[in-house]
Coordinates of C-alpha atoms in Angstrom, one line a residue:
X7 CA -21.7 9.5 -25.3
X8 CA -18.7 9.0 -23.1
X9 CA -17.5 6.0 -25.2
X10 CA -17.9 8.0 -28.4
X11 CA -15.8 10.9 -27.1
X12 CA -13.2 8.5 -25.7
X13 CA -12.9 6.9 -29.2
X14 CA -12.7 10.3 -30.9
X15 CA -10.1 11.5 -28.5
X16 CA -7.9 8.4 -28.8
X17 CA -8.0 8.2 -32.6
X18 CA -8.5 11.9 -33.7
X19 CA -8.0 14.6 -31.1
X20 CA -5.0 13.2 -29.2
X21 CA -3.1 12.2 -32.4
X22 CA -3.7 15.6 -33.8
X23 CA -2.5 17.3 -30.7
X24 CA 0.4 15.0 -29.7
X25 CA 1.7 14.0 -33.2
X26 CA 0.6 16.8 -35.4
X27 CA 0.8 19.9 -33.2
X28 CA 3.5 18.9 -30.6
X29 CA 5.5 16.6 -32.9
X30 CA 5.8 14.0 -30.2
X31 CA 6.0 10.2 -30.6
X32 CA 4.0 9.3 -27.5
X33 CA 1.4 7.2 -29.4
X34 CA 4.0 5.2 -31.3
X35 CA 5.8 4.5 -28.1
X36 CA 2.5 3.6 -26.4
X37 CA 1.7 1.0 -29.1
X38 CA 5.2 -0.5 -28.6
X39 CA 4.9 -0.7 -24.9
X40 CA 1.4 -2.2 -25.1
X41 CA 2.8 -5.0 -27.2
X42 CA 5.9 -5.5 -25.0
X43 CA 3.9 -6.0 -21.8
X44 CA 2.6 -9.4 -23.1
X45 CA 6.0 -10.8 -23.8
X46 CA 7.1 -13.7 -21.6
X47 CA 9.2 -12.7 -18.6
X48 CA 12.4 -14.1 -20.2
X49 CA 11.7 -12.1 -23.4
X50 CA 11.2 -8.9 -21.4
X51 CA 14.5 -9.6 -19.5
X52 CA 16.3 -10.0 -22.8
X53 CA 14.8 -6.8 -24.2
X54 CA 15.7 -4.9 -21.1
X55 CA 19.4 -6.2 -21.2
X56 CA 19.8 -5.3 -24.9
X57 CA 18.5 -1.7 -24.1
X58 CA 20.8 -1.5 -21.1
X59 CA 23.8 -2.6 -23.2
X60 CA 23.2 0.2 -25.7
X61 CA 22.9 2.7 -23.0
X62 CA 26.1 1.6 -21.3
X63 CA 28.0 1.9 -24.7
X64 CA 26.5 5.4 -25.1
X65 CA 27.7 6.4 -21.6
X66 CA 31.2 5.3 -22.3
X67 CA 31.3 7.2 -25.5
X68 CA 29.5 10.4 -24.5
X69 CA 29.1 10.9 -20.8
X70 CA 32.2 12.3 -19.0
X71 CA 31.0 11.3 -15.5
X72 CA 30.8 7.6 -16.3
X73 CA 34.0 7.6 -18.4
X74 CA 35.9 9.0 -15.4
X75 CA 34.2 6.8 -12.8
X76 CA 34.8 3.6 -14.9
X77 CA 38.4 4.5 -15.6
X78 CA 38.9 4.9 -11.8
X79 CA 37.4 1.4 -11.4
X80 CA 39.5 -0.1 -14.2
X81 CA 36.5 -1.2 -16.3
X82 CA 34.9 -0.5 -19.7
X83 CA 31.3 -1.0 -20.8
X84 CA 32.2 -4.4 -22.4
X85 CA 33.2 -5.7 -19.0
X86 CA 29.6 -5.5 -17.9
X87 CA 28.2 -8.8 -19.2
X88 CA 25.0 -9.3 -17.2
X89 CA 22.9 -7.7 -14.5
X90 CA 25.0 -9.2 -11.8
X91 CA 28.0 -7.3 -13.2
X92 CA 25.9 -4.2 -13.5
X93 CA 24.8 -4.4 -9.9
X94 CA 28.5 -4.0 -8.8
X95 CA 28.7 -0.5 -10.3
X96 CA 28.6 2.4 -7.8
X97 CA 25.2 4.0 -7.0
X98 CA 24.3 7.4 -8.4
X99 CA 23.2 9.7 -5.6
X100 CA 21.3 13.0 -5.5
X101 CA 24.6 14.6 -4.3
X102 CA 26.3 13.2 -7.5
X103 CA 23.7 14.9 -9.7
X104 CA 23.9 18.2 -7.8
X105 CA 27.7 18.3 -7.9
X106 CA 28.2 16.9 -11.4
X107 CA 25.3 18.1 -13.5
X108 CA 27.5 19.2 -16.5
X109 CA 29.7 16.1 -16.3
X110 CA 26.5 13.8 -16.4
X111 CA 25.3 15.5 -19.5
X112 CA 26.1 13.6 -22.7
X113 CA 28.4 15.5 -25.1
X114 CA 26.0 15.4 -28.0
X115 CA 23.1 16.7 -25.9
X116 CA 24.8 19.8 -24.4
X117 CA 22.5 22.8 -24.7
X118 CA 19.6 20.7 -25.9
X119 CA 18.3 19.1 -22.7
X120 CA 14.9 19.8 -21.1
X121 CA 15.1 20.2 -17.4
X122 CA 13.0 19.6 -14.3
X123 CA 13.4 20.1 -10.6
X124 CA 12.1 18.2 -7.6
X125 CA 12.3 19.4 -4.0
X126 CA 11.4 16.1 -2.5
X127 CA 10.4 15.7 1.1
X128 CA 13.8 17.1 2.3
X129 CA 13.1 20.4 0.5
X130 CA 16.5 20.4 -1.1
X131 CA 16.0 21.0 -4.8
X132 CA 17.3 18.5 -7.4
X133 CA 17.6 19.7 -11.0
X134 CA 18.0 17.1 -13.7
X135 CA 18.0 16.9 -17.5
X136 CA 16.1 14.7 -19.9
X137 CA 15.5 14.3 -23.6
X138 CA 12.2 14.7 -25.5
X139 CA 12.2 11.1 -26.4
X140 CA 12.6 10.0 -22.8
X141 CA 9.7 12.3 -21.8
X142 CA 7.5 11.0 -24.6
X143 CA 8.3 7.4 -23.5
X144 CA 7.6 8.3 -19.9
X145 CA 4.2 9.7 -20.9
X146 CA 3.4 6.5 -22.9
X147 CA 4.4 4.3 -19.9
X148 CA 2.1 6.4 -17.7
X149 CA -0.8 5.9 -20.1
X150 CA -0.2 2.2 -20.2
X151 CA 0.0 1.8 -16.4
X152 CA -3.1 3.9 -15.8
X153 CA -4.9 1.8 -18.4
X154 CA -4.4 -1.2 -16.2
X155 CA -6.8 0.5 -13.7
X156 CA -9.3 1.4 -16.4
X157 CA -8.1 4.9 -17.0
X158 CA -8.0 5.4 -20.8
X159 CA -7.4 8.5 -22.9
X160 CA -10.5 10.6 -23.2
X161 CA -12.2 9.0 -20.2
X162 CA -13.9 11.4 -17.8
X163 CA -11.3 11.8 -15.1
X164 CA -11.2 13.9 -11.9
X165 CA -7.8 14.8 -10.4
X166 CA -7.7 15.5 -6.6
X167 CA -4.3 17.0 -7.0
X168 CA -1.9 19.8 -5.9
X169 CA -2.8 23.1 -7.6
X170 CA -0.4 25.4 -9.3
X171 CA 1.6 27.8 -7.3
X172 CA 1.8 31.5 -7.7
X173 CA -0.8 33.6 -9.5
X174 CA -1.4 32.3 -13.0
X175 CA -2.5 34.9 -15.6
X176 CA -6.0 35.0 -17.0
X177 CA -4.7 33.7 -20.3
X178 CA -2.9 30.8 -18.6
X179 CA -6.1 29.9 -16.6
X180 CA -8.1 30.0 -19.9
X181 CA -5.6 27.7 -21.6
X182 CA -5.7 25.3 -18.6
X183 CA -9.5 25.2 -18.7
X184 CA -9.5 24.5 -22.5
X185 CA -6.8 21.8 -22.2
X186 CA -8.6 20.0 -19.4
X187 CA -12.0 20.2 -21.2
X188 CA -10.5 18.6 -24.3
X189 CA -8.7 16.0 -22.3
X190 CA -12.0 15.2 -20.3
X191 CA -10.2 16.2 -17.1
X192 CA -11.3 18.2 -14.0
X193 CA -8.9 19.4 -11.3
X194 CA -9.7 19.8 -7.6
X195 CA -6.9 21.5 -5.7
X196 CA -6.2 19.3 -2.7
X197 CA -4.1 22.1 -1.2
X198 CA -7.3 23.8 -0.3
X199 CA -8.9 20.9 1.5
X200 CA -9.9 21.3 5.1
X201 CA -12.3 19.7 7.6
X202 CA -14.7 22.6 7.0
X203 CA -15.0 22.3 3.3
X204 CA -15.2 18.5 2.7
X205 CA -18.8 18.8 1.5
X206 CA -17.7 21.2 -1.3
X207 CA -15.3 18.6 -2.5
X208 CA -17.9 15.9 -2.5
X209 CA -20.4 18.2 -4.3
X210 CA -17.8 18.9 -7.0
X211 CA -17.1 15.2 -7.6
X212 CA -20.9 14.6 -7.8
X213 CA -21.3 17.4 -10.3
X214 CA -18.5 16.2 -12.5
X215 CA -19.5 12.5 -12.3
X216 CA -16.0 11.1 -13.2
X217 CA -15.5 7.6 -14.4
X218 CA -11.9 7.7 -12.9
X219 CA -10.5 9.6 -10.0
X220 CA -6.7 10.1 -9.8
X221 CA -5.6 11.5 -6.4
X222 CA -2.9 12.1 -3.8
X223 CA -3.5 9.3 -1.3
X224 CA -3.5 11.5 1.8
X225 CA -6.3 13.9 0.8
X226 CA -8.2 11.1 -0.7
X227 CA -8.2 9.2 2.6
X228 CA -9.3 12.3 4.5
X229 CA -12.2 12.8 2.1
X230 CA -13.1 9.1 2.3
X231 CA -13.1 9.2 6.1
X232 CA -15.5 12.2 6.0
X233 CA -17.8 10.4 3.6
X234 CA -18.0 7.4 5.9
X235 CA -18.4 9.5 9.1
X236 CA -21.2 11.6 7.6
X237 CA -22.9 8.9 5.6
X238 CA -22.6 11.0 2.5
X239 CA -22.9 9.0 -0.8
X240 CA -21.5 10.0 -4.1
X241 CA -22.0 8.4 -7.5
X242 CA -19.3 5.7 -7.6
X243 CA -16.6 6.1 -10.3
X244 CA -15.3 3.0 -12.0
X245 CA -11.9 3.1 -10.4
X246 CA -9.6 5.3 -8.3
X247 CA -5.9 5.6 -8.8
X248 CA -3.7 6.6 -5.9
X249 CA -0.6 8.5 -7.0
X250 CA 2.4 10.5 -5.7
X251 CA 2.5 8.5 -2.4
X252 CA 2.1 4.8 -1.5
X253 CA -1.4 3.6 -0.6
X254 CA -1.4 1.4 2.5
X255 CA -3.8 -1.5 2.7
X256 CA -5.8 0.0 5.5
X257 CA -6.2 3.2 3.4
X258 CA -7.3 1.2 0.4
X259 CA -10.1 -0.4 2.5
X260 CA -11.3 3.1 3.6
X261 CA -11.3 4.5 0.1
X262 CA -13.1 1.5 -1.5
X263 CA -15.7 1.6 1.3
X264 CA -16.4 5.3 0.8
X265 CA -16.4 5.5 -3.0
X266 CA -17.8 2.1 -3.8
X267 CA -15.2 1.1 -6.4
X268 CA -11.8 -0.5 -6.6
X269 CA -8.7 1.5 -5.7
X270 CA -5.3 1.0 -7.5
X271 CA -1.8 1.6 -6.2
X272 CA 0.9 3.2 -8.3
X273 CA 4.5 4.0 -7.7
X274 CA 6.5 6.7 -9.3
X275 CA 8.8 9.7 -8.8
X276 CA 9.4 12.9 -10.6
X277 CA 12.8 11.8 -11.9
X278 CA 11.2 8.9 -13.9
X279 CA 7.4 9.3 -13.7
X280 CA 5.6 6.0 -13.4
X281 CA 7.8 3.1 -12.2
X282 CA 5.2 0.5 -11.3
X283 CA 1.4 0.1 -11.1
X284 CA -1.3 -2.4 -10.2
X285 CA -3.5 -4.1 -12.7
X286 CA -7.1 -5.4 -11.9
X287 CA -5.7 -8.6 -10.4
X288 CA -4.2 -6.6 -7.4
X289 CA -1.4 -9.1 -7.0
X290 CA 1.3 -6.4 -6.6
X291 CA 2.6 -3.6 -8.8
X292 CA 3.9 -4.4 -12.3
X293 CA 7.4 -2.9 -12.8
X294 CA 7.9 -1.2 -16.2
X295 CA 10.9 -3.4 -16.9
X296 CA 10.8 -2.8 -20.6
X297 CA 11.5 0.9 -19.9
X298 CA 13.5 0.9 -16.7
X299 CA 15.9 -1.3 -14.7
X300 CA 14.6 -1.5 -11.1
X301 CA 16.9 -3.1 -8.5
X302 CA 16.2 -3.6 -4.9
X303 CA 19.5 -3.3 -3.0
X304 CA 19.5 -5.3 0.2
X305 CA 22.0 -5.7 3.0
X306 CA 24.1 -8.8 3.1
X307 CA 22.4 -11.8 4.7
X308 CA 18.8 -10.7 4.0
X309 CA 16.3 -12.7 2.0
X310 CA 14.2 -11.8 -1.0
X311 CA 11.2 -11.0 1.1
X312 CA 13.1 -8.2 2.9
X313 CA 12.5 -4.6 1.7
X314 CA 15.4 -3.3 -0.4
X315 CA 16.6 0.2 -1.4
X316 CA 15.1 1.1 -4.8
X317 CA 17.8 1.7 -7.5
X318 CA 16.6 2.8 -10.9
X319 CA 18.0 3.2 -14.4
X320 CA 16.1 4.9 -17.2
X321 CA 16.9 3.0 -20.4
X322 CA 16.1 5.9 -22.7
X323 CA 17.3 9.2 -21.2
X324 CA 20.4 9.4 -23.3
X325 CA 20.8 13.1 -22.6
X326 CA 21.5 12.7 -18.9
X327 CA 21.6 9.0 -18.1
X328 CA 21.0 7.9 -14.5
X329 CA 22.8 4.6 -14.0
X330 CA 21.8 2.9 -10.7
X331 CA 20.2 6.0 -9.2
X332 CA 19.1 5.6 -5.6
X333 CA 15.9 7.6 -5.2
X334 CA 15.5 7.2 -1.5
X335 CA 12.6 4.7 -1.5
X336 CA 12.3 1.1 -0.2
X337 CA 10.2 -1.7 -1.8
X338 CA 9.7 -5.5 -1.5
X339 CA 9.9 -7.8 -4.5
X340 CA 7.4 -10.4 -5.5
X341 CA 8.3 -13.8 -7.1
X342 CA 4.6 -14.3 -8.1
X343 CA 3.4 -14.3 -11.7
X344 CA 0.3 -12.2 -12.2
X345 CA -2.8 -14.0 -13.6
X346 CA -3.3 -11.1 -16.0
X347 CA -0.7 -12.6 -18.3
X348 CA 1.7 -9.7 -18.5
X349 CA 5.3 -10.7 -18.4
X350 CA 6.4 -7.6 -16.4
X351 CA 7.8 -8.5 -12.9
X352 CA 6.0 -7.4 -9.7
X353 CA 6.7 -5.5 -6.6
X354 CA 4.9 -6.9 -3.6
X355 CA 4.6 -3.4 -2.2
X356 CA 6.4 -0.1 -1.8
X357 CA 7.6 0.3 1.8
X358 CA 8.2 4.1 1.9
X359 CA 11.3 6.2 2.0
X360 CA 14.7 4.9 3.2
X361 CA 15.0 8.1 5.3
X362 CA 11.7 7.3 7.0
X363 CA 12.8 3.9 8.4
X364 CA 12.9 4.1 12.2
X365 CA 16.3 3.5 13.8
X366 CA 17.3 2.7 17.4
X367 CA 20.4 3.2 19.5
X368 CA 21.0 -0.6 19.3
X369 CA 21.2 -0.4 15.5
X370 CA 17.8 -1.9 14.7
X371 CA 16.1 -0.5 11.5
X372 CA 12.3 -0.8 11.3
X373 CA 10.6 0.0 7.9
X374 CA 8.1 2.9 8.2
X375 CA 5.5 0.6 6.9
X376 CA 5.3 -1.1 10.3
X377 CA 3.3 1.7 11.9
X378 CA 0.4 2.0 9.4
X379 CA 0.2 -1.8 9.5
X380 CA 0.1 -1.9 13.3
X381 CA -2.1 1.2 13.8
X382 CA -4.8 0.3 11.3
X383 CA -6.7 -1.8 13.8
X384 CA -6.5 0.5 16.8
X385 CA -10.1 1.4 17.9
X386 CA -10.9 5.1 17.8
X387 CA -7.7 6.1 15.9
X388 CA -8.6 8.2 12.9
X389 CA -5.3 9.6 11.8
X390 CA -1.7 9.6 13.0
X391 CA 1.8 10.8 12.2
X392 CA 4.9 9.3 13.8
X393 CA 8.1 11.4 13.8
X394 CA 11.6 10.4 14.9
X395 CA 13.7 13.4 15.8
X396 CA 16.1 11.7 18.2
X397 CA 17.5 8.2 18.0
X398 CA 16.0 7.3 21.4
X399 CA 12.6 8.9 21.0
X400 CA 9.5 8.6 18.9
X401 CA 6.7 11.2 18.8
X402 CA 3.3 9.9 17.8
X403 CA 0.5 12.4 17.0
X404 CA -3.0 10.9 17.2
X405 CA -6.3 12.2 16.0
X406 CA -8.9 10.2 18.0
X407 CA -12.6 9.8 18.3
X408 CA -14.8 8.5 21.2
X409 CA -13.8 4.9 20.5
X410 CA -10.2 5.5 21.5
X411 CA -9.5 4.6 25.2
X412 CA -6.8 3.5 27.6
X413 CA -6.8 0.0 26.1
X414 CA -6.1 1.6 22.6
X415 CA -3.1 3.5 24.0
X416 CA -1.8 0.4 25.9
X417 CA -2.0 -1.7 22.7
X418 CA 0.1 0.8 20.8
X419 CA 2.8 1.0 23.5
X420 CA 2.9 -2.8 23.8
X421 CA 3.3 -3.4 20.1
X422 CA 6.0 -0.8 19.7
X423 CA 7.8 -2.2 22.6
X424 CA 7.7 -5.7 21.0
X425 CA 9.7 -4.6 18.0
X426 CA 11.9 -1.8 19.4
X427 CA 12.3 -2.7 23.1
X428 CA 12.8 -0.2 25.8
X429 CA 15.7 1.7 24.1
X430 CA 13.3 4.1 22.4
X431 CA 10.8 6.2 24.3
X432 CA 7.3 6.6 22.7
X433 CA 5.7 9.9 23.4
X434 CA 2.0 10.1 22.3
X435 CA 0.2 13.4 21.7
X436 CA -3.5 13.9 21.0
X437 CA -4.2 16.6 18.3
X438 CA -7.2 17.8 16.5
X439 CA -5.6 17.8 13.1
X440 CA -2.6 16.5 11.2
X441 CA -1.7 18.9 8.3
X442 CA -0.6 17.7 4.9
X443 CA 2.9 18.4 3.7
X444 CA 3.4 21.6 1.6
X445 CA 3.2 19.3 -1.5
X446 CA -0.3 18.1 -0.4
X447 CA 0.6 14.7 0.8
X448 CA 0.1 13.0 4.2
X449 CA 3.4 11.4 5.4
X450 CA 2.5 9.0 8.2
X451 CA 6.0 8.0 9.2
X452 CA 8.7 10.6 9.2
X453 CA 12.4 10.5 10.2
X454 CA 14.2 13.7 10.8
X455 CA 17.4 12.1 11.8
X456 CA 20.5 12.9 9.7
X457 CA 21.3 10.0 7.4

């Protein structure tokens, strides 16, 4: 029955809704991207460059911000002959977007842009504009990336996700229920999760019997730990997709043990939606290079295996183009070629936010990824959060069980001292609970230092 509905949704219901009712071209773009992914790497690189050239020419003609900036640099679009030239252009920052919203809007798109806002972990809202075509393409790229993990249109999918804010009207609630029923989706509000109601979440998953679960990683890990600790079994889905935050390897192991199915990492942000995702080979995350330009900006003298600052260009948002936008994340590139046969390049892994790298008075910078990697093997440690509020001090909150002892604590102090020395004091605190962020995520490494 599920397969029949899936086919009907993909070929009848979704085209009627997306193309007929909403007048969107998502399906046409999806077909194009599905073909593009199998091109050879060199062909994808050529396609990407051609699309970037068209965007640069458009920016010179129509976007006042880039016209002014390039005039100050003494260049025109024709001077940018390859990606090495492109990488010399200034970064676009969140401050640029906040301060120059109108100037970043293309002349021919004034008054016609769709807009979104993102608060981000800093809580400072960022409003940005985009075109309908760019939104349709982003949706298509999302469907393609989720398909790599087995999540297809019309497949029975449960979302462990952040719920809507405010008080939706009864009409809005009815509309949401109808929409989710047609799309074969069920939403569980992760904002309501607590240690006392884990069984209710497990019961809801068992009742719905999803083929795919899409979830914030933090709440998903909390539920997985509860399932393991209590011995509760649920009917295994066919796959789990971690979204909205990076899934560390130790978290993947917990999720797969608890749910009895493979878990897949994805990487995205609100400004662009899906940036990269894993396929079933689990060799890294395929970058959507036919849709975006993703650079990893590194300090001078570092090698390719060093994490770099993520810099992104959306090749199709002609209404408010973001050229070389630094989104505040760090990632590590991979030189491997995936056995799946797709020509899309790979990220080895996503290393977290630039602002959540740990710094020392001596100038050392340690990626936040170090701590989940180091702490994953500490006996008795269930959850943690490391916060840096001062340059010379780290605060580590630990949720422990009976397996945590003096040797566990000594191991943590010894390993931190190895990489940071004695210039930073480590203060450890034992707590009963570590709350999620207001957006429903679990940030494990947090820097509150000013950048």
